[in-house]
Coordinates of C-alpha atoms and ligand atoms in Angstrom, one line a residue:
X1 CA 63.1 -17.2 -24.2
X2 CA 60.0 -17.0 -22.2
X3 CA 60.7 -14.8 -18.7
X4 CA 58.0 -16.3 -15.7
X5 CA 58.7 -13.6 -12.7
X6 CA 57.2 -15.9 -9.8
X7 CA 56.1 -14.5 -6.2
X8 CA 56.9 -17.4 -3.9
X9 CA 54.4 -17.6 -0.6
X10 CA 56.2 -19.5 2.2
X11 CA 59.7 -20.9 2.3
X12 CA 58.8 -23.9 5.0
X13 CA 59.8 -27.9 3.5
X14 CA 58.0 -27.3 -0.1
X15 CA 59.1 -23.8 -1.0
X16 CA 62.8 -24.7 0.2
X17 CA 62.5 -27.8 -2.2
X18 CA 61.4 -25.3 -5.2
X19 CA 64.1 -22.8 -4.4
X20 CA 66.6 -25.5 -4.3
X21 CA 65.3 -26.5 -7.8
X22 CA 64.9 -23.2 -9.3
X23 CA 68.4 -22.6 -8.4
X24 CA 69.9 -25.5 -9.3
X25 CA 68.3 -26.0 -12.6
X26 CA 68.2 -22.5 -14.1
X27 CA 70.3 -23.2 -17.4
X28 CA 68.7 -26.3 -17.9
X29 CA 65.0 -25.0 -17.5
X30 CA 66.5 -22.4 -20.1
X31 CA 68.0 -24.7 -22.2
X32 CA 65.2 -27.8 -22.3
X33 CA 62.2 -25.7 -22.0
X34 CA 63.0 -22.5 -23.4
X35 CA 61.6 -20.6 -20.3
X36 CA 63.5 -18.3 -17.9
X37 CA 62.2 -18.4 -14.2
X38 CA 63.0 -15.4 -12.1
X39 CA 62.2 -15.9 -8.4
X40 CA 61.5 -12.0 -7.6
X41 CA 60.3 -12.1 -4.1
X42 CA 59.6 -14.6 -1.3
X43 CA 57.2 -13.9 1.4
X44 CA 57.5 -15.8 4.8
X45 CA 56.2 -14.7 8.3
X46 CA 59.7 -16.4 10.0
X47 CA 62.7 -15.9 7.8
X48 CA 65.3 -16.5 10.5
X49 CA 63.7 -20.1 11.4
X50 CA 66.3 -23.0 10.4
X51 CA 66.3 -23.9 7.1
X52 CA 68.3 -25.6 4.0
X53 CA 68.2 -22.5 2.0
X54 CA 69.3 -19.0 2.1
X55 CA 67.8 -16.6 -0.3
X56 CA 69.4 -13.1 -0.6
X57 CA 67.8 -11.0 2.1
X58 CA 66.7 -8.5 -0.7
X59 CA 64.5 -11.4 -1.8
X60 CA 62.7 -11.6 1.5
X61 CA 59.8 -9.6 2.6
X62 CA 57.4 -10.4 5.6
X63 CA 54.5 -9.0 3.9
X64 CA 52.5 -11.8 1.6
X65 CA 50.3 -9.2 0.1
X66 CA 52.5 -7.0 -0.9
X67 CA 54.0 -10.2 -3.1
X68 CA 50.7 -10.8 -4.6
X69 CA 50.1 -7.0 -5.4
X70 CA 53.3 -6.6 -6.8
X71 CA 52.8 -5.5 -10.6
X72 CA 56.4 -6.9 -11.7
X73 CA 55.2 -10.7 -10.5
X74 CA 53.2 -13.2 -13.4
X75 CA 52.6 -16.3 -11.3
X76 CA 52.3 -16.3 -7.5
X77 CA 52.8 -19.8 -5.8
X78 CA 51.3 -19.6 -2.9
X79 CA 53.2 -22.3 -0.4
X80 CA 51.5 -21.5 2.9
X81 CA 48.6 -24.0 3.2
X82 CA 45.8 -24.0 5.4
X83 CA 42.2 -22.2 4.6
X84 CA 42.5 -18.9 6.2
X85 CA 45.1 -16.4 5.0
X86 CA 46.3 -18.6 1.9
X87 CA 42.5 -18.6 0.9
X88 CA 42.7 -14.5 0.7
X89 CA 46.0 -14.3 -0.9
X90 CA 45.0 -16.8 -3.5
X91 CA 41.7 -14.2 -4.1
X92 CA 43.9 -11.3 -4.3
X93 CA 46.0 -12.6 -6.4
X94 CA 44.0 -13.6 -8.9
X95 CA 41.9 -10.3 -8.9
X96 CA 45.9 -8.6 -9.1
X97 CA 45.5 -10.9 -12.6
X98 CA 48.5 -12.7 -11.7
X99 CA 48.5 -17.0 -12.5
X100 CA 48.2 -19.0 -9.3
X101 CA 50.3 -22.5 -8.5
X102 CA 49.3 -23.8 -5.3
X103 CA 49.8 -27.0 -3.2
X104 CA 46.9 -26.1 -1.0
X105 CA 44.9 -29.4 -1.2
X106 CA 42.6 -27.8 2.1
X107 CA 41.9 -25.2 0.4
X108 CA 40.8 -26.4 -2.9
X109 CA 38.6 -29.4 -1.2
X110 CA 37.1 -26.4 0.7
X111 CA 36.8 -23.7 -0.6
X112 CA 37.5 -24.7 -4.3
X113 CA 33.8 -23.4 -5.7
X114 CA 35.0 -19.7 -4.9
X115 CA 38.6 -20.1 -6.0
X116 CA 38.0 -22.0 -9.2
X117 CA 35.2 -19.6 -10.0
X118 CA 37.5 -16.7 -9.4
X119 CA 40.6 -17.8 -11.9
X120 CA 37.7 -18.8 -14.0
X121 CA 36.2 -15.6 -14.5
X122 CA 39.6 -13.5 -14.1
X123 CA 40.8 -16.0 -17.5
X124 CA 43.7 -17.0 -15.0
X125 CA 45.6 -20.4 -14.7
X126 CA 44.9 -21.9 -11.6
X127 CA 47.5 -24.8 -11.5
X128 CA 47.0 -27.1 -8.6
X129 CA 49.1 -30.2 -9.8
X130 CA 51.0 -30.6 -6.0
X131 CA 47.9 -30.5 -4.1
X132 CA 47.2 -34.6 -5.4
X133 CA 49.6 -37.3 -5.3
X134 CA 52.9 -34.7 -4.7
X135 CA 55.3 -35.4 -7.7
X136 CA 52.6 -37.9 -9.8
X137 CA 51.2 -35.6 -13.2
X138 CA 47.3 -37.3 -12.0
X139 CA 45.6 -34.0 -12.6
X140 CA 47.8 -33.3 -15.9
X141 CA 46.7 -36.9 -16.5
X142 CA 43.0 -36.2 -16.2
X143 CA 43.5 -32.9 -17.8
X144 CA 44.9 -34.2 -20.8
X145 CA 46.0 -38.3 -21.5
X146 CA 42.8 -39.1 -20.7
X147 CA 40.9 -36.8 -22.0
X148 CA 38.8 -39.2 -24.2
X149 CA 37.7 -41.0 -21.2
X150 CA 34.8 -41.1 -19.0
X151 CA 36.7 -41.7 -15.6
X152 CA 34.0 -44.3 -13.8
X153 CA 36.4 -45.1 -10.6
X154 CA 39.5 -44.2 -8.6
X155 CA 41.2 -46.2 -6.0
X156 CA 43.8 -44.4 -4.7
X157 CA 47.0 -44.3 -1.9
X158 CA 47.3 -40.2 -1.5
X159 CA 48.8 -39.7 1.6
X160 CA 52.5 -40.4 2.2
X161 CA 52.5 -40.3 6.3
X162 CA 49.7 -43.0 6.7
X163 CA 51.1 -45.3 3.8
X164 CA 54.7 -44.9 5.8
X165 CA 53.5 -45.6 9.1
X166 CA 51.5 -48.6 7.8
X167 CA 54.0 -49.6 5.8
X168 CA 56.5 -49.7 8.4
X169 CA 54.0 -51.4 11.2
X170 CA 53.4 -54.0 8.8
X171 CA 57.2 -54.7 7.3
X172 CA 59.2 -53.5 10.3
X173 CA 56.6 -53.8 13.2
X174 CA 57.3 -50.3 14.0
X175 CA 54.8 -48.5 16.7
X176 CA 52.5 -46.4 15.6
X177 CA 54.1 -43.4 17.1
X178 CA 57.6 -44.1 16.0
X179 CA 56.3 -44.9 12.2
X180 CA 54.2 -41.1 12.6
X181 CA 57.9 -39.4 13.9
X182 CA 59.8 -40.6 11.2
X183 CA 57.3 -39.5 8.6
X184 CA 57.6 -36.2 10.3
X185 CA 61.1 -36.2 10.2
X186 CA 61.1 -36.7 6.2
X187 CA 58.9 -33.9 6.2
X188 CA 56.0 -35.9 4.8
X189 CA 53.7 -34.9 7.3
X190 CA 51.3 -31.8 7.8
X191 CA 52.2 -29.2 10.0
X192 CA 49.3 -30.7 12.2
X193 CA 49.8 -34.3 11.8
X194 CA 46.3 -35.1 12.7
X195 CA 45.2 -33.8 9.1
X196 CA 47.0 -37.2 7.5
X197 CA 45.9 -39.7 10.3
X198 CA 42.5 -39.2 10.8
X199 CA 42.3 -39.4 7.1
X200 CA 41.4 -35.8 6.2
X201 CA 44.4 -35.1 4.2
X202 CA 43.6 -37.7 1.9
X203 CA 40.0 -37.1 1.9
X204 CA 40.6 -33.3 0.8
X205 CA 43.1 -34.9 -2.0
X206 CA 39.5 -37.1 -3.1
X207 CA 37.9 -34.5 -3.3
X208 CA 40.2 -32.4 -6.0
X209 CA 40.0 -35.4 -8.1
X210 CA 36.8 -36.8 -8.4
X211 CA 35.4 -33.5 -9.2
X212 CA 37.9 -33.6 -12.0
X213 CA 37.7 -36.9 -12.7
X214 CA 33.9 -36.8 -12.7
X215 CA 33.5 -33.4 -13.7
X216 CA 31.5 -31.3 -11.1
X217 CA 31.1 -29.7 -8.0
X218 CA 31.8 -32.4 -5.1
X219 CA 30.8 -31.2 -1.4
X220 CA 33.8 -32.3 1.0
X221 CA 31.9 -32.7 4.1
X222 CA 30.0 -35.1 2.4
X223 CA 33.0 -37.5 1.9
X224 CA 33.2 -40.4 4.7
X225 CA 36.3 -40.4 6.2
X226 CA 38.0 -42.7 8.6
X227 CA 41.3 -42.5 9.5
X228 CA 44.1 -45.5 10.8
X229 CA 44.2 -44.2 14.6
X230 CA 42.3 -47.6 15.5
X231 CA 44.0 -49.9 13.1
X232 CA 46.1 -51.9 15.4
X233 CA 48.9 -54.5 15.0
X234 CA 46.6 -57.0 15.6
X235 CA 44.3 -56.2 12.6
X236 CA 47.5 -55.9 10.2
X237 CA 48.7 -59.1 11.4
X238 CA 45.8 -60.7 11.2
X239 CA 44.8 -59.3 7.6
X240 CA 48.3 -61.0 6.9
X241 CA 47.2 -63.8 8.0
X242 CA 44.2 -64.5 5.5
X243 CA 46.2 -62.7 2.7
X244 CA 45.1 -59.0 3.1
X245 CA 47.7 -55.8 3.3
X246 CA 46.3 -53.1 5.0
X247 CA 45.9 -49.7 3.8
X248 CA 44.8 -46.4 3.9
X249 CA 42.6 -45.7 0.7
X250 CA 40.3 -43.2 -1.3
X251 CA 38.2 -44.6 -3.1
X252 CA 35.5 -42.5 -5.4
X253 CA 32.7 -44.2 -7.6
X254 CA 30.6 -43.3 -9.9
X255 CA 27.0 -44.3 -9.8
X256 CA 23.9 -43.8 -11.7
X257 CA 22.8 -41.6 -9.2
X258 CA 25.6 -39.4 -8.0
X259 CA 29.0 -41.0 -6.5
X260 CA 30.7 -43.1 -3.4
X261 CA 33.5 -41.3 -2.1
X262 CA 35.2 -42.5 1.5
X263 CA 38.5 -42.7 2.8
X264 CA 38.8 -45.8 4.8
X265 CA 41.5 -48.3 6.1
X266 CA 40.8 -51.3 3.8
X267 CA 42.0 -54.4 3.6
X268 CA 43.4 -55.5 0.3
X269 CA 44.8 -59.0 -1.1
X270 CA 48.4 -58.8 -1.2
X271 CA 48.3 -59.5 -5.3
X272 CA 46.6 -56.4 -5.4
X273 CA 48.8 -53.5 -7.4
X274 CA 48.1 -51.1 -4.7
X275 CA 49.0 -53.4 -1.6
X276 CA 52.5 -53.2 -2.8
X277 CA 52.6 -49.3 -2.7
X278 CA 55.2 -48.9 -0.2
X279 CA 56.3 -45.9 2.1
X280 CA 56.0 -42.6 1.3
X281 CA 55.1 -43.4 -2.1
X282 CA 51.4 -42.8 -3.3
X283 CA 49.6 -44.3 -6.3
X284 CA 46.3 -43.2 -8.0
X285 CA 44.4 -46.1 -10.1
X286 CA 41.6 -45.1 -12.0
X287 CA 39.5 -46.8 -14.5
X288 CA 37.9 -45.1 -17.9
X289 CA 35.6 -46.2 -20.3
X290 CA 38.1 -45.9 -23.0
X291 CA 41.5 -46.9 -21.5
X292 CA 40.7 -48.9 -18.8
X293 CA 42.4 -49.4 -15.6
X294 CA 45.3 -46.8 -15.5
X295 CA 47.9 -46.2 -12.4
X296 CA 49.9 -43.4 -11.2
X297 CA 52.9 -44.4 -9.3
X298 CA 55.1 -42.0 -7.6
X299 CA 56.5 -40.3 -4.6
X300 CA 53.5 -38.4 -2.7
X301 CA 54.9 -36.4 -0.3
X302 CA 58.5 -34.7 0.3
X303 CA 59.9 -31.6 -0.2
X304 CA 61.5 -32.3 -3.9
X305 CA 58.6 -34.3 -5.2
X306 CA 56.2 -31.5 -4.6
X307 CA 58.1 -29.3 -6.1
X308 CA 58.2 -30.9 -8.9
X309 CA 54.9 -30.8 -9.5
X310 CA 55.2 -27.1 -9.2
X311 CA 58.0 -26.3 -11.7
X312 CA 55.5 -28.5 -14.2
X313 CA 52.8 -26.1 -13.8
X314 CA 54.9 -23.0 -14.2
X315 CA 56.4 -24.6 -17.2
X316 CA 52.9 -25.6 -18.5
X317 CA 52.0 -21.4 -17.9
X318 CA 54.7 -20.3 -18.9
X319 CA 54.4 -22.2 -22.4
X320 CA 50.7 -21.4 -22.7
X321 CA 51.6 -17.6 -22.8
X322 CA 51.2 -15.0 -19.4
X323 CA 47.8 -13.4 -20.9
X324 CA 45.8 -16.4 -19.7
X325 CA 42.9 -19.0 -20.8
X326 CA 40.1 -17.6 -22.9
X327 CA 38.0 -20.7 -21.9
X328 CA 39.8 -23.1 -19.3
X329 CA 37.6 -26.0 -20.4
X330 CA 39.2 -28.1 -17.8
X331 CA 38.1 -25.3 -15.1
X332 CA 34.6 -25.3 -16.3
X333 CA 34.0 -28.9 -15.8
X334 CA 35.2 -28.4 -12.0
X335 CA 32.0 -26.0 -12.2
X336 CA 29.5 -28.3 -13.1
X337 CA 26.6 -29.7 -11.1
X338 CA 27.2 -30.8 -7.6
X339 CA 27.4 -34.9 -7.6
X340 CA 25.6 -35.8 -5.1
X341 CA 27.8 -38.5 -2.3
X342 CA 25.8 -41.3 -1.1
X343 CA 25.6 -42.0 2.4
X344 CA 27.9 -44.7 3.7
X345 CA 25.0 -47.0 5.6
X346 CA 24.4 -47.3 1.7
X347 CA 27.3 -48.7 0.5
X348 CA 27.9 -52.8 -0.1
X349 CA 31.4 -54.2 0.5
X350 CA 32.6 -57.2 2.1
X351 CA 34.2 -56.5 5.8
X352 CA 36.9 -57.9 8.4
X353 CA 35.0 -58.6 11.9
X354 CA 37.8 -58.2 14.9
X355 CA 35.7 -58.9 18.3
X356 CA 37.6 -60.4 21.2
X357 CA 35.1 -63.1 22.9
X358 CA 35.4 -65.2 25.5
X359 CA 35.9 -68.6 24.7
X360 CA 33.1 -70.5 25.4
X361 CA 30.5 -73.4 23.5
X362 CA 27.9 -71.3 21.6
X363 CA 30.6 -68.1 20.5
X364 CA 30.4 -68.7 16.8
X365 CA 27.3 -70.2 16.6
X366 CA 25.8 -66.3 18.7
X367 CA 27.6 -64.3 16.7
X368 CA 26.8 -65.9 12.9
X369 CA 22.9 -66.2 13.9
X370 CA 22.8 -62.7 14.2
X371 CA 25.1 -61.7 11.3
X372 CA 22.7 -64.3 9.7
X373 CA 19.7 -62.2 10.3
X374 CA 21.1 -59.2 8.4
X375 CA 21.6 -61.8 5.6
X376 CA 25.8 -61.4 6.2
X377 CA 27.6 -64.4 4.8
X378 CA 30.7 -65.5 6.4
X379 CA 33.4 -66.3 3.7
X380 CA 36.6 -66.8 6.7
X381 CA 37.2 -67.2 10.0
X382 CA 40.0 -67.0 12.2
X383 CA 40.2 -68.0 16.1
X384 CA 43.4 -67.9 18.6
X385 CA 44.4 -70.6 20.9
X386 CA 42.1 -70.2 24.2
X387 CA 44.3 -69.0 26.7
X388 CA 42.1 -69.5 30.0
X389 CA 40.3 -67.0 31.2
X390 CA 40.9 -64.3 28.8
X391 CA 39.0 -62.9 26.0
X392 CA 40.9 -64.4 22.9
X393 CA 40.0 -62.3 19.0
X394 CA 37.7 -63.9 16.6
X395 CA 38.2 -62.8 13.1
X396 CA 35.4 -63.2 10.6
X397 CA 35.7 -62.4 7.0
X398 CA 32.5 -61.7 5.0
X399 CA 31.3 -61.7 1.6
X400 CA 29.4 -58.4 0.8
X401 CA 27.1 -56.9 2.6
X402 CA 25.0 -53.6 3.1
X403 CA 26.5 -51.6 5.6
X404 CA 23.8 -50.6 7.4
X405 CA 22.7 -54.3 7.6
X406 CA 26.4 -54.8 8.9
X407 CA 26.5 -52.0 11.5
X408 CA 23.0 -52.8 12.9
X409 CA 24.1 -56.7 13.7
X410 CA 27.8 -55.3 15.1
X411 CA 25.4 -53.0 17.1
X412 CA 23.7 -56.7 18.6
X413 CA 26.6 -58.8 18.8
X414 CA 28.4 -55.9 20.8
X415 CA 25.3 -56.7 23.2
X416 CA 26.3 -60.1 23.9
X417 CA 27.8 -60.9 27.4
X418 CA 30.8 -62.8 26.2
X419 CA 31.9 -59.9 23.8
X420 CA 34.9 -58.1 25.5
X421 CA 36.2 -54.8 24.0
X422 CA 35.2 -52.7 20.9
X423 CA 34.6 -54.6 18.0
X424 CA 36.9 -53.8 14.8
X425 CA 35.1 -53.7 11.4
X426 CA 37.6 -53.0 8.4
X427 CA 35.8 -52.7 4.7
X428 CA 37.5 -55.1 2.2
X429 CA 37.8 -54.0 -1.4
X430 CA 39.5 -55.3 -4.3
X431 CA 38.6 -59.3 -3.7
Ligands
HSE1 N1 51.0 -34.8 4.4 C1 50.8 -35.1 3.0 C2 51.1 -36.6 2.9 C3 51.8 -34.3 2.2 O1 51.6 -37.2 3.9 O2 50.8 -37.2 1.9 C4 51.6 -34.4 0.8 O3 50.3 -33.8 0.4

């Protein structure tokens, strides 16, 4: 029987949900996997706040680095998040030789050239599987099933609070702000909220798996991100209207020349497999030169589905024996060359065109001379019912077009006296 002691960092939602497991599933780990876990310690700065679970006192210390320096501990999972104080135990640890599972999706977007460096050169595991996609094996995936591949794309849904609260505006017709309290209550949601719904959360997630997927170093601030604070009801039910769902993707590319890699609302056509990727659920489709197009389907966020992802990494340590990686080859292509992001006025994609106008002879024919300058093609349009005196929306669909072509004619149209109100521009993949 193989004995993992673990050091458990943080006991908020996800370390509740791997006690709970840990506990519940002892024989059966023993049993089916032939490995023994034996939670030694759990550090956490509040251990009177509320929670599900109640560890033995003598489990519970306040003081994280005296977990990590702990000589009786093999595998610290570090369960705190955030860049700051997670990003030093994570260090220490590692130099402490001890195997790292972590969640910490911030911290490996950010700061992941020092930490994966580190385990590297310490012949550590680094395991990282909850940090992408919660409970989906995607970075086991990329580790190993598709290993023959060169990964060329990934389209992917990975976070759980925006696909609920579009996913609920768009079935339900839930607010905004009601759809972002109940992912909160499901405990899908960052401690700072903001992090899923300005799209950073997801963006952060992008960035741990193109570098994987592509093999090298990827620069986070150099991923586009836009979150869903301006997609409105309006937009989803208009998207509805000319067959679109929309959602909150990440999208990475490989080019000749480096990659695309954005996070953007996007309108997809409802027969596409990811517009019917529901809720909290998260998928991950990427396309190799071997297999094809291949998709990941599973619950993203949540409190047991992240844990999951964290026993499978203790088991996968665990089996490959506590002395560590001579070579993690899977490490060392995270420490390739930078690939460099192109800019997003580079990009071509087709668009959705919101502008509320007021409804006069000329409108149309205004606004498609100037999108016909830019050489923008219109492939839909949509207008409402005048209703006198007020500005009414105008949707346009186009077929692709540069982006910097499309931002500079927004840029005039938004200059013409009978626009009213900020003009909506929504990219359009999949059609
Ligand atoms: N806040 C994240 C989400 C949690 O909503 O997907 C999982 O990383």
């Amino acid at each position: 029987m193989k004995k993992i002691n673990i050091g458990l960092l943080g006991l908020g939602q996800i370390g509740s949900g791997l006690y709970e497991i840990l506990k519940a599933k002892k024989s059966l780990f023993e049993r089916q996997l032939g490995v023994s876990f034996e939670l030694k310690r759990i550090a956490e700065k509040y251990p009177n706040a509320r929670r599900k679970v109640h560890p033995p006192p003598s489990l519970m210390t306040k003081d994280a680095f005296a977990v990590v320096r702990d000589p009786a501990i093999d595998v610290i999972v570090e369960l705190i998040g955030g860049t700051t104080v997670a990003r030093e135990l994570i260090k220490e640890s590692l130099k402490h030789g001890k195997h790292v599972v972590t969640a910490n999706k911030a911290l490996l977007a950010e700061y992941g050239d020092e930490i994966f460096e580190l385990a590297h050169r310490k012949k550590r595991w680094l395991c990282f599987e909850a940090s992408v996609g919660g409970g989906i094996p995607c970075i086991k995936a990329l580790r190993e099933g598709l290993a023959a591949n060169r990964i060329d794309s990934v389209h992917a849904i990975i976070n759980g609070t925006t696909n609920y609260i579009l996913t609920q505006m768009t079935i339900q017709g839930t607010s905004f702000a009601d759809a972002l309290t109940g992912a909160q209550q499901q405990g899908y949601a960052e401690a700072n909220p903001s992090l899923d719904i300005h799209g950073v959360d997801a963006a952060h997630k992008l960035a741990i798996l193109a570098r994987f997927a592509f093999g090298g170093k990827v620069k986070f601030k150099d991923i586009y991100c836009e979150g869903i604070t301006a997609v409105s009801s309006d937009d989803i039910a208009f998207a509805k209207e000319f067959g679109y769902t929309i959602k909150l993707l990440a999208i990475a590319k490989k080019t000749g020349d480096g990659m695309e890699a954005r996070v953007q609302p996007t309108l997809l056509p409802n027969s596409h497999i990811l517009a019917n990727v529901n809720g909290s659920f998260n998928a991950i489709l990427m396309h190799g030169d071997e297999v094809g197009d291949v998709l990941f389907y599973g619950r993203g966020a949540g409190p047991h589905p992240t844990a999951s992802a964290i026993v499978a990494d203790l088991v996968d340590i665990a089996k490959a024996g506590a002395q560590g990686p001579a070579e993690d080859h899977f490490m060392v292509r995270a420490l390739g060359k930078t690939i460099p992001v192109k800019s997003i006025s580079s990009i071509l994609s087709r668009y959705y065109l919101r502008f509320y106008v007021i409804d006069k002879p000329s409108v149309l024919a205004g606004i498609s001379k100037i999108l016909g300058k830019y050489q923008i093609s219109i492939s839909d349009v949509i207008q409402r019912e005048r209703s006198a005196g007020r500005a009414v929306p105008l949707i346009l669909l186009t077929h692709g077009a540069h982006e910097k072509d499309l931002r500079a004619a927004v840029h005039e149209i938004d200059r013409l006296p009978y626009i009213k109100g900020k003009t909506q521009v929504i990219r359009i993949e999949g059609a």
